mmCIF file of C-alpha atoms in Angstrom:
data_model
loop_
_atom_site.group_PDB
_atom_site.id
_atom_site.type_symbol
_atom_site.label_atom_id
_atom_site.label_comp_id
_atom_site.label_asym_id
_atom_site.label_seq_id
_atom_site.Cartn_x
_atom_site.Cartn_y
_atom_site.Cartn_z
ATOM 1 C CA UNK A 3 0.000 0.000 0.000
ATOM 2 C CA UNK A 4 1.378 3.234 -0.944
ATOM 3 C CA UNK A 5 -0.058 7.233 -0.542
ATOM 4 C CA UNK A 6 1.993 7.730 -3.555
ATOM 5 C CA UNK A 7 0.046 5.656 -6.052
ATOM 6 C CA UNK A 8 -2.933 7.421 -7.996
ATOM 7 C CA UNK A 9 -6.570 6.800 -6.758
ATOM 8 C CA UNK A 10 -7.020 3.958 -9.801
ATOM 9 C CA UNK A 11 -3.564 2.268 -8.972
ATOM 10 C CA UNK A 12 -4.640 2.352 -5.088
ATOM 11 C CA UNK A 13 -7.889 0.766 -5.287
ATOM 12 C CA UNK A 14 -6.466 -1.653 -7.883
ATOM 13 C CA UNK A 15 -8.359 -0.046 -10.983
ATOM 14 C CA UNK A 16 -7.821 0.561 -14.232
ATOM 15 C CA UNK A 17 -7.441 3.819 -15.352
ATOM 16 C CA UNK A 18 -10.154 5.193 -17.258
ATOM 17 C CA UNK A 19 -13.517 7.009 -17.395
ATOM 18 C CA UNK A 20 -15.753 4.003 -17.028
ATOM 19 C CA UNK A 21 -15.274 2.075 -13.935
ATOM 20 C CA UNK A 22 -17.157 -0.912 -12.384
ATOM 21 C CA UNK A 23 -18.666 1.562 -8.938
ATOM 22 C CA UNK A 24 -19.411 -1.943 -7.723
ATOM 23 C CA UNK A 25 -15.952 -2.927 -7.800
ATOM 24 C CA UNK A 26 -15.159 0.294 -6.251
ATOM 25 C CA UNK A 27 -17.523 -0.022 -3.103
ATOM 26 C CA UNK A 28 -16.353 -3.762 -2.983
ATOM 27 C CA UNK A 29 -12.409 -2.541 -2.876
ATOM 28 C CA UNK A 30 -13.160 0.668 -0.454
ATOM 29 C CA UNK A 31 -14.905 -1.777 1.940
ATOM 30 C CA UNK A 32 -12.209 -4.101 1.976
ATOM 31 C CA UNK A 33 -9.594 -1.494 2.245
ATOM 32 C CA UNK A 34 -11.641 0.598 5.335
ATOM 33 C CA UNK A 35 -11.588 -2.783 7.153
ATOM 34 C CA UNK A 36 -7.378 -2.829 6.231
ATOM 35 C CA UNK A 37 -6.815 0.479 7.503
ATOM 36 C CA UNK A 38 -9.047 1.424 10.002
ATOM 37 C CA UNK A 39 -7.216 3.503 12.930
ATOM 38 C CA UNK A 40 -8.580 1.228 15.151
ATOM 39 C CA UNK A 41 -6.685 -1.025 14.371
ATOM 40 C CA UNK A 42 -3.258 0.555 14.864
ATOM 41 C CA UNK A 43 -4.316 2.160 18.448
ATOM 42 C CA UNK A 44 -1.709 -0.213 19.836
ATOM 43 C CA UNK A 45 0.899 0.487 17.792
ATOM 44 C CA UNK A 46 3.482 3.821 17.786
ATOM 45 C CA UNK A 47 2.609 7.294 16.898
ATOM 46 C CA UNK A 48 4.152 6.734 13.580
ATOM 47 C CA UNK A 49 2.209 4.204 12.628
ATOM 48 C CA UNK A 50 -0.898 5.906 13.782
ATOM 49 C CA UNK A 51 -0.324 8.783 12.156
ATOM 50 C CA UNK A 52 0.438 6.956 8.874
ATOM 51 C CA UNK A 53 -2.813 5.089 9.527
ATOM 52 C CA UNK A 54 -4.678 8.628 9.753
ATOM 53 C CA UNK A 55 -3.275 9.347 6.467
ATOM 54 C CA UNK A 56 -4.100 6.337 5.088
ATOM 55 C CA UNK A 57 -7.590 6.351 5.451
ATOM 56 C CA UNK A 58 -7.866 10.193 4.647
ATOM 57 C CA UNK A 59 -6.047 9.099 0.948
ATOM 58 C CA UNK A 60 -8.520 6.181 0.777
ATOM 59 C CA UNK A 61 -11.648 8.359 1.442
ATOM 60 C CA UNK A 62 -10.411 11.401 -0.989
ATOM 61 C CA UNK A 63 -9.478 8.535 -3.298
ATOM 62 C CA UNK A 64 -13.259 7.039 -3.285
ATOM 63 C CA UNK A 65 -14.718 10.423 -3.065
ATOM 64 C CA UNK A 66 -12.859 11.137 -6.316
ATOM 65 C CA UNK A 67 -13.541 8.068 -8.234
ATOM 66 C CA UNK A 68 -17.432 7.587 -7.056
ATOM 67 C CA UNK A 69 -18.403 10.744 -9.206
ATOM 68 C CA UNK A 70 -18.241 10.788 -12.687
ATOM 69 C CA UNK A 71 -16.923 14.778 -13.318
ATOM 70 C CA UNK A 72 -14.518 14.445 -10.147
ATOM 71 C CA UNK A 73 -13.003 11.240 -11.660
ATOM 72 C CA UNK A 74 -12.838 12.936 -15.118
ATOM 73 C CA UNK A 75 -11.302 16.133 -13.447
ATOM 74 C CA UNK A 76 -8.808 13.666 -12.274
ATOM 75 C CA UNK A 77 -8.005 12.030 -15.366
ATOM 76 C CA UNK A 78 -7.025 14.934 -17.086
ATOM 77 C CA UNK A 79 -5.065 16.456 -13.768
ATOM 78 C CA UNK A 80 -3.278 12.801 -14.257
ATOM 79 C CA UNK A 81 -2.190 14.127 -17.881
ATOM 80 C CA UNK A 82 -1.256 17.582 -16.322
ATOM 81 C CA UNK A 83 -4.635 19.137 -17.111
ATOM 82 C CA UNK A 84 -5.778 20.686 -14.271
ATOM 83 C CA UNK A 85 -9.906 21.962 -15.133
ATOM 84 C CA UNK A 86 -10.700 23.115 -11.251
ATOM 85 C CA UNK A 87 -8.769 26.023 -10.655
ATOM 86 C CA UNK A 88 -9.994 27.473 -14.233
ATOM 87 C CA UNK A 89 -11.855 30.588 -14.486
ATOM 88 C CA UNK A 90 -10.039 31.912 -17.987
ATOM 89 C CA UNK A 91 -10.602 29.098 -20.596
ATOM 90 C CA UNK A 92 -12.361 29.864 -23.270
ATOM 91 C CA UNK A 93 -15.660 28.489 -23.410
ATOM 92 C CA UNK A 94 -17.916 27.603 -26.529
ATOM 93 C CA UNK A 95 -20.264 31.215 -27.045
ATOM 94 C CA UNK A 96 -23.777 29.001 -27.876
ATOM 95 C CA UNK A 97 -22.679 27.126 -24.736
ATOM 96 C CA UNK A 98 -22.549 29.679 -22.000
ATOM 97 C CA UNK A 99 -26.116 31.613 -23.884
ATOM 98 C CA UNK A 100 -27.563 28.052 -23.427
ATOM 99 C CA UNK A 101 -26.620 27.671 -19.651
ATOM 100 C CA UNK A 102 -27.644 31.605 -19.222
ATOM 101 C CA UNK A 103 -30.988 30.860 -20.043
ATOM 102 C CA UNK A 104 -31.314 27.731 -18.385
ATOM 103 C CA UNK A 105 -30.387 30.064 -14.844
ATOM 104 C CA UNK A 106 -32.899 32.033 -15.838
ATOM 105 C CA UNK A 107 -34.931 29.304 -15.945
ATOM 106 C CA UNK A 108 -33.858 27.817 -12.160
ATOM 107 C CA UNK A 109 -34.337 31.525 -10.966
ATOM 108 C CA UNK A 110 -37.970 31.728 -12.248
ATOM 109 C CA UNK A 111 -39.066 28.100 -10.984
ATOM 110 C CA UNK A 112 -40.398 28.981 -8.007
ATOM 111 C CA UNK A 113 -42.730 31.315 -9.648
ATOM 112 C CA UNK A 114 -43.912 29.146 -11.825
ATOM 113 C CA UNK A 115 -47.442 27.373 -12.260
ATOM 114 C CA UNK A 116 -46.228 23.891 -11.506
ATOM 115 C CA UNK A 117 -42.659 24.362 -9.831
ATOM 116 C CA UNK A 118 -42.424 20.785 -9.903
ATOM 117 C CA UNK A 119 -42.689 20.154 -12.723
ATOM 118 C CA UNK A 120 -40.623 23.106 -14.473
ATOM 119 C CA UNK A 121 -37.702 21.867 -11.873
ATOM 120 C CA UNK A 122 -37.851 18.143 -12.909
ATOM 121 C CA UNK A 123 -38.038 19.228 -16.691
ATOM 122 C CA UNK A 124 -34.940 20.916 -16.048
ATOM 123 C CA UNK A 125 -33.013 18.638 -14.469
ATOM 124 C CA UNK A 126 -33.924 16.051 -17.564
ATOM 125 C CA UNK A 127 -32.862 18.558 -19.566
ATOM 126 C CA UNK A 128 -29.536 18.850 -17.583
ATOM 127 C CA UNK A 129 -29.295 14.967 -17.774
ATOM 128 C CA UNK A 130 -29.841 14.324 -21.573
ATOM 129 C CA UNK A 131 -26.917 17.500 -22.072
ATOM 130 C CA UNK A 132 -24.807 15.633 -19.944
ATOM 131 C CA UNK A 133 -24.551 12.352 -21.687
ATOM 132 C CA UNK A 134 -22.899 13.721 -25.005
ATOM 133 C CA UNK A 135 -20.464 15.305 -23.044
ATOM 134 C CA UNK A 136 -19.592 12.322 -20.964
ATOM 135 C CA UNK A 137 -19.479 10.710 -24.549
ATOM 136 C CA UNK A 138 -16.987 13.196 -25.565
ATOM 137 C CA UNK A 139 -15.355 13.085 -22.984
ATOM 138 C CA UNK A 140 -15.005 8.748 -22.477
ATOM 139 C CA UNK A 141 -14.006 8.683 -26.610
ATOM 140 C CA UNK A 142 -11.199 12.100 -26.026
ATOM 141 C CA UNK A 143 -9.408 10.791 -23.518
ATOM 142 C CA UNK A 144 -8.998 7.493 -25.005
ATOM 143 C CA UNK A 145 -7.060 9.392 -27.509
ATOM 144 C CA UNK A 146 -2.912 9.822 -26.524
ATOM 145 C CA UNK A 147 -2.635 13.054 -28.315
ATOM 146 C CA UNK A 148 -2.424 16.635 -27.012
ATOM 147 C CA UNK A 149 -5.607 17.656 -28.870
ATOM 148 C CA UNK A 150 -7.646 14.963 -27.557
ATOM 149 C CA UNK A 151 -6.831 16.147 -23.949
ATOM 150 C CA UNK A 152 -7.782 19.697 -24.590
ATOM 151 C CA UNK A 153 -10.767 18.471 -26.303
ATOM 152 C CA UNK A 154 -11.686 16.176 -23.254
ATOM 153 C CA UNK A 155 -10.833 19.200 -21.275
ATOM 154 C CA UNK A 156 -13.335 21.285 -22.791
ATOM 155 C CA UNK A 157 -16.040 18.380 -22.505
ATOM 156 C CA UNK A 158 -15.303 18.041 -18.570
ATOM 157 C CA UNK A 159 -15.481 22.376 -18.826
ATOM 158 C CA UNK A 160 -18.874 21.943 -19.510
ATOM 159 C CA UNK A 161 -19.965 19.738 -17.276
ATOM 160 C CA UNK A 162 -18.530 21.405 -14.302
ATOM 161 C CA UNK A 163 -20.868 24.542 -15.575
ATOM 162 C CA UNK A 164 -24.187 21.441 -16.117
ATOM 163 C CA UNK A 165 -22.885 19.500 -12.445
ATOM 164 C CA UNK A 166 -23.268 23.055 -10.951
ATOM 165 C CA UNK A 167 -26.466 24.033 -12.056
ATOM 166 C CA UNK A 168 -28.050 20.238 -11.176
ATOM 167 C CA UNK A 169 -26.987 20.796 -7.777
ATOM 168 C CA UNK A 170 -28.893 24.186 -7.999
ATOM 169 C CA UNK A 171 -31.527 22.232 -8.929
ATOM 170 C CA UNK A 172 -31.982 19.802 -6.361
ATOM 171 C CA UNK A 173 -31.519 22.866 -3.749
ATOM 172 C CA UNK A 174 -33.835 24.460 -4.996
ATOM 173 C CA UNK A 175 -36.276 21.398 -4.539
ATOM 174 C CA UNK A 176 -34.938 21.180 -0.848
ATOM 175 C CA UNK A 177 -36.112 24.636 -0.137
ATOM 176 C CA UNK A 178 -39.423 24.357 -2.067
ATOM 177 C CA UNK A 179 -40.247 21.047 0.115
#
C-alpha cells in the first residue's frame, strides 16, 4: 500500500472514465476494514499517524472516483490538465447563452405554475446535455494526443458549468419542500 500511487492504482483499478462503482464499493470496503485507525491504536505514533493518512487518501481517493466529473477532473489532472482552478478558458459562445438561459430558468421556478414540474423538466434537460459530453469526454481521452486532452478538457469544462447548475436544482427542490 502506498499514498503515492494514484486513486485507480490504489484501489487496484484501471485507469479510465468508465469504472465498475461496484468494484469500487467492494475494494473501499475491503480497504476501510485494512486500515481502520482502530486497528493501529496499539501500535506507535508513527504508525498511527500513517494510519490517519491512510484512510484520509482512501476516502479522498473514493470520493474522487465515485463521481463521474470528479473522476474525469482527475483524469485529465493525471495528464497535467488541471480543469478546477480554471476561471479563464475559453468556453464555446452558444454554450454559455444556453446555460444563461437555463439560470434564468432555475431563478424563475419557483414562480412558476407547476414548480415541480418546471424543476424536474430541467433537471432532464440537464441529464440528456450531460450524456454527449460524458461521450466526448469517455471517446477524447482514449485518444494519446495533445488535442484529444484539450478536447476532453473542454467536454469536462462543460460539465462542471451542467454539475453546478443540477446541484442548484436539487436545492432548490430542498427549499421548495
Amino acid at each position: 500500500m502506498d499514498i503515492k500511487q494514484n486513486f485507480f492504482e490504489f484501489y487496484g483499478l484501471p485507469e479510465v472514465f468508465d469504472i465498475d462503482l461496484g468494484l469500487l464499493s467492494q475494494r473501499h470496503l475491503e480497504l476501510q476494514k485494512k486500515l481502520h485507525p482502530d486497528r493501529f491504536a496499539h501500535l506507535s505514533d508513527q504508525e498511527r499517524r500513517l494510519s490517519a493518512q491512510y484512510t484520509a487518501y482512501l476516502n479522498e481517493g473514493y470520493a474522487t472516483l465515485r463521481a463521474s466529473l470528479l473522476r474525469a477532473q482527475y483524469l485529465l489532472k493525471l495528464q497535467g490538465i488541471d480543469t478546477h482552478n480554471e476561471s479563464s478558458a475559453p468556453m464555446d459562445p452558444v454554450f454559455l447563452m444556453q446555460q444563461m438561459e437555463l439560470r434564468e430558468r432555475l431563478e424563475d421556478a419557483p414562480q412558476h405554475a407547476d414548480p415541480e414540474s418546471e424543476l424536474a423538466a430541467l433537471g432532464e434537460g440537464v441529464e440528456q446535455m450531460m450524456a454527449p459530453l460524458q461521450a466526448e469526454f469517455r471517446s477524447q481521452i482514449a485518444i494519446p494526443a495533445e488535442a484529444s486532452l484539450h478536447a476532453a478538457a473542454a467536454a469536462v469544462r462543460k460539465m462542471q458549468f451542467l454539475d453546478k447548475l443540477r446541484r442548484e436544482i436539487e436545492r432548490l427542490e430542498d427549499d421548495l419542500y
